[in-house]
Amino acid sequence: MSAAGQDQSTLFRGDEGELRLKNAKSVRGTPAKAMPAFILGEELADLADNDPRIVVATADLANSSRARDFANRHPDRFIDFGIAERNMITAAAGMASCGLVPYVATFASFAGILAAEAIKTDCAYPRMPVRVLAHHSGISMGFYGTSHHATEDLGMMRPIADLTVVCAADANQLRAILRASVDHPGAMYIRLGRGRDAEVYGEVPADFALGKATTLRDGTDLTIIATGSQVHASLMAAQKLGETGMSVRVIDMHTIKPLDGDAVRAAARETKAILTVEEHNVIGGLGSAVAEVLVDEDRIPFRRHGIHDEFSLIGPPAALYAHYRLDADGITAVAKEFLQIN
């Protein structure tokens, strides 16, 4: 209780009076149809129908990730480790050493940050084919706060040798990533949103390839290189900028490592400026990876956009995206400021 007698728990939850910020659809028990991008359980179950090597594990989050959909169809190949993320990833490495292909799902804050050492030592170093499904990445956990926000995970995963790092933009691209991952050599870190990602790809992209960026829109004035949740918002921003006469290229850099350097270099030579957009700290993630490519190129106006080296605030996801200018309007405004357009 506060000094004024207010129950602070209702304020934190955002479900009191004028401060009622919680979407009613976000309560416990949200139906699968409200999380259209969370198809990982369904897709992995389909793949497992014809591949006995595939197993799935979670750390007490079978419903949050929809891994439950896999468990319902393949209960003998599903393990819930409880709240023991590091143990789960180490055990997955053991399963991989026996010829299985384990997919382990938990919040990105627990996978890429809490269990980083297990990913490095147990999975990447011995080149075990463990696929870490890091869902609810970035600031998508909203009211759960800093301990559950994952705005540093890409910066922690990128330097790990022999680890492939991928971000899914929507459900159809996630299907493509999962299909490509089955026989991919070595360990993988697959970063996901919270299941409500807007559609970018109308169907599963037939030409998807790990390490090969996708150009979704061509242009000559500016290139926006985005990843994960920011791909759709960047496309909407490009449309808004196009209405003002700007020609904007949008690249979906789904694979953060290995990065498609050719796509970056082409953008540097064929467009006038580059803006990276990510739901992550601007240090260590997509922006840093692109900068590492550009340092060897002729100088071009370049700006990183994301969380600017701070612990993210607590609040509903939609409000946080607006605050950090990671929605379509915010990205549009950042692009105009960058290019000094009124």
Coordinates of C-alpha atoms in Angstrom, one line a residue:
M1 CA 0.0 0.0 0.0
S2 CA 1.1 3.6 -0.7
A3 CA 1.1 6.4 1.8
A4 CA -2.3 7.4 0.3
G5 CA -3.7 4.0 0.9
Q6 CA -3.6 2.9 -2.8
D7 CA -2.9 -0.7 -3.6
Q8 CA 0.2 -0.4 -5.6
S9 CA -0.3 -3.9 -7.1
T10 CA -3.3 -2.7 -9.1
L11 CA -1.2 0.3 -10.4
F12 CA 1.6 -2.1 -11.5
R13 CA -0.9 -4.4 -13.2
G14 CA -2.4 -1.4 -15.0
D15 CA -6.0 -2.4 -14.2
E16 CA -7.3 0.3 -12.0
G17 CA -9.5 3.3 -12.8
E18 CA -8.1 5.9 -15.2
L19 CA -4.8 4.0 -15.2
R20 CA -6.4 0.9 -16.7
L21 CA -3.8 0.1 -19.3
K22 CA -4.0 -3.6 -19.6
N23 CA -5.7 -5.1 -22.6
A24 CA -8.4 -7.5 -21.5
K25 CA -7.0 -10.0 -24.0
S26 CA -3.7 -10.1 -22.2
V27 CA -4.9 -11.9 -19.1
R28 CA -4.0 -15.5 -18.2
G29 CA -5.6 -18.0 -20.5
T30 CA -5.3 -16.0 -23.7
P31 CA -6.6 -18.2 -26.6
A32 CA -4.2 -19.3 -29.3
K33 CA -6.1 -17.2 -31.9
A34 CA -5.1 -14.1 -30.0
M35 CA -1.4 -15.0 -30.5
P36 CA -1.3 -15.8 -34.2
A37 CA 2.4 -15.6 -34.5
F38 CA 3.0 -18.3 -31.9
I39 CA 2.9 -21.2 -34.2
L40 CA 6.2 -22.9 -33.0
G41 CA 4.4 -25.7 -31.2
E42 CA 2.2 -26.5 -34.2
E43 CA 5.0 -26.2 -36.7
L44 CA 7.4 -28.3 -34.7
A45 CA 4.8 -30.9 -34.2
D46 CA 4.3 -31.1 -38.0
L47 CA 8.0 -31.4 -38.5
A48 CA 8.2 -34.1 -35.8
D49 CA 5.6 -36.2 -37.5
N50 CA 8.3 -37.1 -40.1
D51 CA 11.4 -36.6 -38.0
P52 CA 11.9 -38.7 -34.8
R53 CA 14.9 -36.6 -33.8
I54 CA 12.9 -33.5 -32.9
V55 CA 12.2 -33.0 -29.2
V56 CA 10.8 -29.9 -27.5
A57 CA 11.5 -28.6 -23.9
T58 CA 10.3 -25.6 -22.0
A59 CA 10.9 -24.1 -18.5
D60 CA 7.4 -23.9 -17.1
L61 CA 6.2 -21.8 -20.1
A62 CA 4.4 -24.3 -22.3
N63 CA 1.4 -22.1 -22.6
S64 CA 3.2 -18.8 -23.0
S65 CA 5.1 -20.2 -26.0
R66 CA 2.4 -22.4 -27.3
A67 CA 4.8 -25.3 -27.0
R68 CA 1.8 -27.0 -25.5
D69 CA 0.6 -27.6 -29.0
F70 CA 3.6 -29.8 -29.6
A71 CA 3.1 -31.6 -26.2
N72 CA -0.5 -32.5 -27.1
R73 CA 0.6 -34.3 -30.3
H74 CA 4.0 -35.7 -29.1
P75 CA 3.8 -36.1 -25.3
D76 CA 6.6 -38.6 -25.3
R77 CA 9.0 -36.1 -26.9
F78 CA 8.1 -33.1 -24.7
I79 CA 9.8 -32.2 -21.4
D80 CA 8.9 -29.4 -19.0
F81 CA 11.9 -28.7 -16.8
G82 CA 10.2 -26.2 -14.5
I83 CA 11.9 -23.0 -13.7
A84 CA 15.4 -24.3 -14.5
E85 CA 16.4 -22.6 -17.8
R86 CA 20.2 -23.2 -17.6
N87 CA 19.6 -26.9 -16.7
M88 CA 17.2 -27.2 -19.6
I89 CA 19.8 -25.9 -22.1
T90 CA 22.5 -28.1 -20.7
A91 CA 20.3 -31.1 -20.8
A92 CA 19.3 -30.2 -24.4
A93 CA 23.0 -30.3 -25.3
G94 CA 23.2 -33.8 -23.9
M95 CA 20.2 -34.9 -26.0
A96 CA 21.8 -33.4 -29.1
S97 CA 25.0 -35.3 -28.4
C98 CA 22.8 -38.5 -28.6
G99 CA 21.5 -37.6 -32.1
L100 CA 18.4 -35.6 -31.2
V101 CA 17.5 -32.1 -32.4
P102 CA 16.2 -30.3 -29.3
Y103 CA 14.2 -27.1 -29.4
V104 CA 14.1 -25.4 -26.0
A105 CA 11.7 -22.5 -25.4
T106 CA 11.7 -19.8 -22.7
F107 CA 11.6 -16.0 -22.3
A108 CA 14.5 -14.3 -24.1
S109 CA 15.6 -12.7 -20.8
F110 CA 16.1 -16.1 -19.3
A111 CA 17.5 -17.8 -22.5
G112 CA 19.9 -15.2 -23.9
I113 CA 20.9 -13.5 -20.7
L114 CA 20.5 -15.9 -17.7
A115 CA 21.6 -19.0 -19.6
A116 CA 24.2 -17.3 -21.9
E117 CA 27.0 -19.4 -20.4
A118 CA 25.2 -22.6 -21.0
I119 CA 24.5 -21.7 -24.7
K120 CA 28.2 -20.9 -25.1
T121 CA 29.9 -23.7 -23.3
D122 CA 27.4 -26.6 -23.7
C123 CA 25.8 -25.8 -27.1
A124 CA 28.0 -23.6 -29.3
Y125 CA 31.5 -24.8 -28.3
P126 CA 30.8 -28.5 -29.0
R127 CA 28.6 -27.5 -32.0
M128 CA 25.6 -29.3 -30.6
P129 CA 22.4 -28.7 -32.8
V130 CA 20.4 -27.1 -30.0
R131 CA 17.8 -24.5 -31.1
V132 CA 17.1 -22.0 -28.4
L133 CA 13.6 -20.4 -28.9
A134 CA 13.9 -17.1 -27.1
H135 CA 10.3 -15.7 -27.0
H136 CA 8.9 -12.5 -25.6
S137 CA 12.1 -10.7 -26.5
G138 CA 12.9 -7.0 -26.3
I139 CA 10.4 -4.9 -24.3
S140 CA 7.4 -7.1 -25.2
M141 CA 7.0 -8.3 -21.5
G142 CA 5.8 -4.8 -20.7
F143 CA 4.7 -4.7 -17.0
Y144 CA 7.0 -7.5 -16.0
G145 CA 9.8 -5.0 -16.0
T146 CA 13.6 -4.9 -16.4
S147 CA 14.2 -8.4 -15.1
H148 CA 12.0 -9.8 -17.9
H149 CA 12.9 -7.4 -20.7
A150 CA 15.6 -8.6 -23.1
T151 CA 17.3 -5.7 -24.7
E152 CA 20.8 -7.0 -24.4
D153 CA 20.5 -10.6 -25.6
L154 CA 21.7 -10.1 -29.2
G155 CA 24.8 -8.3 -27.9
M156 CA 25.5 -11.3 -25.7
M157 CA 24.8 -13.9 -28.4
R158 CA 26.6 -12.3 -31.4
P159 CA 30.1 -12.8 -30.1
I160 CA 29.7 -16.5 -29.3
A161 CA 31.6 -18.4 -32.0
D162 CA 29.7 -21.0 -34.1
L163 CA 26.3 -19.7 -32.9
T164 CA 23.7 -18.7 -35.6
V165 CA 21.4 -15.9 -34.4
V166 CA 18.1 -15.3 -36.1
C167 CA 15.1 -13.0 -35.5
A168 CA 11.6 -13.9 -36.7
A169 CA 9.4 -11.1 -38.0
D170 CA 6.1 -13.0 -38.1
A171 CA 4.4 -16.4 -38.1
N172 CA 5.2 -17.3 -41.7
Q173 CA 8.8 -16.4 -41.4
L174 CA 9.1 -18.3 -38.2
R175 CA 7.8 -21.4 -40.0
A176 CA 10.5 -20.9 -42.6
I177 CA 13.2 -20.5 -39.9
L178 CA 12.1 -23.6 -38.1
R179 CA 12.1 -25.6 -41.3
A180 CA 15.6 -24.4 -42.2
S181 CA 16.8 -25.0 -38.7
V182 CA 16.3 -28.8 -38.6
D183 CA 19.4 -29.8 -40.4
H184 CA 21.4 -26.6 -39.9
P185 CA 24.8 -27.3 -38.4
G186 CA 25.6 -26.2 -34.9
A187 CA 23.6 -24.3 -32.3
M188 CA 21.0 -21.6 -33.0
Y189 CA 19.5 -18.7 -31.0
I190 CA 16.1 -17.9 -32.5
R191 CA 14.6 -14.7 -31.2
L192 CA 10.8 -14.3 -31.2
G193 CA 8.2 -11.6 -30.1
R194 CA 5.2 -12.2 -27.9
G195 CA 2.9 -13.8 -30.5
R196 CA 1.0 -10.8 -31.6
D197 CA 3.4 -9.8 -34.4
A198 CA 1.7 -8.2 -37.4
E199 CA 1.9 -10.1 -40.7
V200 CA 4.8 -9.2 -42.9
Y201 CA 4.9 -12.3 -45.2
G202 CA 1.5 -13.4 -46.7
E203 CA 2.8 -16.9 -47.0
V204 CA 5.8 -18.9 -45.9
P205 CA 8.7 -17.3 -47.9
A206 CA 9.9 -20.0 -50.4
D207 CA 13.2 -18.2 -51.0
F208 CA 14.1 -17.9 -47.3
A209 CA 17.7 -18.8 -46.5
L210 CA 19.6 -18.3 -43.3
G211 CA 22.3 -15.6 -43.7
K212 CA 20.6 -14.1 -46.7
A213 CA 18.6 -10.8 -46.0
T214 CA 15.3 -10.1 -47.7
T215 CA 14.6 -6.8 -49.5
L216 CA 10.9 -6.1 -48.9
R217 CA 10.8 -2.7 -50.6
D218 CA 13.3 -1.0 -52.9
G219 CA 14.3 2.6 -52.8
T220 CA 17.2 5.0 -53.4
D221 CA 17.0 7.8 -50.7
L222 CA 17.2 5.8 -47.5
T223 CA 17.6 2.1 -46.5
I224 CA 16.0 0.9 -43.3
I225 CA 17.5 -2.3 -42.1
A226 CA 15.2 -3.9 -39.5
T227 CA 14.9 -7.2 -37.8
G228 CA 12.2 -9.1 -35.9
S229 CA 9.3 -7.1 -34.5
Q230 CA 10.6 -3.9 -36.2
V231 CA 10.2 -5.2 -39.8
H232 CA 6.5 -4.5 -40.0
A233 CA 6.8 -1.1 -38.3
S234 CA 9.6 -0.2 -40.6
L235 CA 7.5 -1.1 -43.7
M236 CA 4.7 1.1 -42.4
A237 CA 7.2 3.9 -41.8
A238 CA 8.6 3.5 -45.3
Q239 CA 5.1 3.8 -46.7
K240 CA 4.5 7.0 -44.7
L241 CA 7.8 8.4 -45.9
G242 CA 6.9 7.4 -49.5
E243 CA 3.8 9.6 -49.3
T244 CA 6.1 12.6 -48.8
G245 CA 8.1 11.7 -51.9
M246 CA 11.0 9.7 -50.3
S247 CA 12.2 6.5 -51.9
V248 CA 12.9 4.1 -49.1
R249 CA 14.4 0.6 -49.3
V250 CA 13.4 -1.8 -46.4
I251 CA 15.6 -4.8 -45.7
D252 CA 14.6 -7.6 -43.3
M253 CA 17.9 -8.6 -41.7
H254 CA 16.5 -11.8 -40.1
T255 CA 19.9 -13.4 -39.6
I256 CA 22.0 -11.3 -37.3
K257 CA 24.8 -13.8 -37.4
P258 CA 26.1 -14.5 -40.0
L259 CA 25.1 -11.1 -41.2
D260 CA 24.4 -10.6 -44.9
G261 CA 27.3 -8.1 -45.5
D262 CA 26.6 -8.0 -49.2
A263 CA 23.1 -6.6 -48.6
V264 CA 24.6 -3.9 -46.4
R265 CA 27.3 -3.0 -48.8
A266 CA 24.8 -2.8 -51.7
A267 CA 22.6 -0.5 -49.6
A268 CA 25.6 1.7 -48.9
R269 CA 26.4 2.0 -52.6
E270 CA 22.9 2.3 -54.0
T271 CA 21.1 4.5 -51.4
K272 CA 22.0 7.8 -49.7
A273 CA 21.7 6.8 -46.1
I274 CA 21.2 3.8 -43.8
L275 CA 19.0 3.6 -40.7
T276 CA 18.9 0.4 -38.5
V277 CA 15.9 -0.4 -36.4
E278 CA 15.7 -3.0 -33.6
E279 CA 13.9 -3.8 -30.4
H280 CA 17.2 -4.0 -28.6
N281 CA 19.9 -1.8 -27.1
V282 CA 21.7 0.1 -30.0
I283 CA 24.9 -1.3 -28.5
G284 CA 25.7 -4.8 -29.5
G285 CA 22.8 -5.7 -31.7
L286 CA 21.8 -5.2 -35.4
G287 CA 23.1 -1.6 -35.5
S288 CA 26.5 -2.6 -34.3
A289 CA 26.6 -5.5 -36.7
V290 CA 25.8 -3.3 -39.6
A291 CA 28.3 -0.7 -38.4
E292 CA 31.0 -3.3 -38.4
V293 CA 30.4 -3.9 -42.2
L294 CA 30.2 -0.2 -43.0
V295 CA 33.5 0.7 -41.4
D296 CA 35.2 -0.8 -44.4
E297 CA 33.1 1.1 -46.9
D298 CA 33.1 4.7 -48.1
R299 CA 31.4 7.0 -45.6
I300 CA 27.6 7.1 -45.7
P301 CA 25.2 8.8 -43.3
F302 CA 24.3 6.1 -40.8
R303 CA 22.2 5.9 -37.7
R304 CA 21.2 3.2 -35.2
H305 CA 17.7 3.3 -33.7
G306 CA 16.5 1.2 -30.8
I307 CA 16.8 1.4 -27.0
H308 CA 19.6 4.0 -26.4
D309 CA 21.7 2.3 -23.7
E310 CA 19.2 2.4 -20.8
F311 CA 17.1 0.0 -18.8
S312 CA 13.7 0.0 -20.4
L313 CA 10.7 1.4 -18.6
I314 CA 7.8 -0.6 -17.2
G315 CA 4.4 -0.3 -18.9
P316 CA 2.2 -1.9 -21.5
P317 CA 4.1 -2.9 -24.7
A318 CA 2.2 -0.6 -27.0
A319 CA 3.0 2.4 -24.8
L320 CA 6.7 1.3 -24.6
Y321 CA 6.9 1.0 -28.4
A322 CA 5.5 4.5 -28.8
H323 CA 7.8 5.9 -26.0
Y324 CA 10.9 4.5 -27.6
R325 CA 9.7 5.5 -31.1
L326 CA 9.7 1.9 -32.3
D327 CA 6.3 2.1 -33.9
A328 CA 5.6 3.3 -37.4
D329 CA 5.1 6.9 -36.4
G330 CA 8.2 6.9 -34.3
I331 CA 10.4 5.4 -36.9
T332 CA 9.0 7.9 -39.5
A333 CA 10.0 10.7 -37.1
V334 CA 13.4 9.3 -36.5
A335 CA 14.1 9.0 -40.2
K336 CA 13.0 12.6 -40.9
E337 CA 15.2 13.9 -38.1
F338 CA 18.1 11.8 -39.4
L339 CA 17.7 13.1 -42.9
Q340 CA 16.8 16.6 -41.6
I341 CA 13.4 16.7 -43.3
N342 CA 10.7 18.8 -41.8

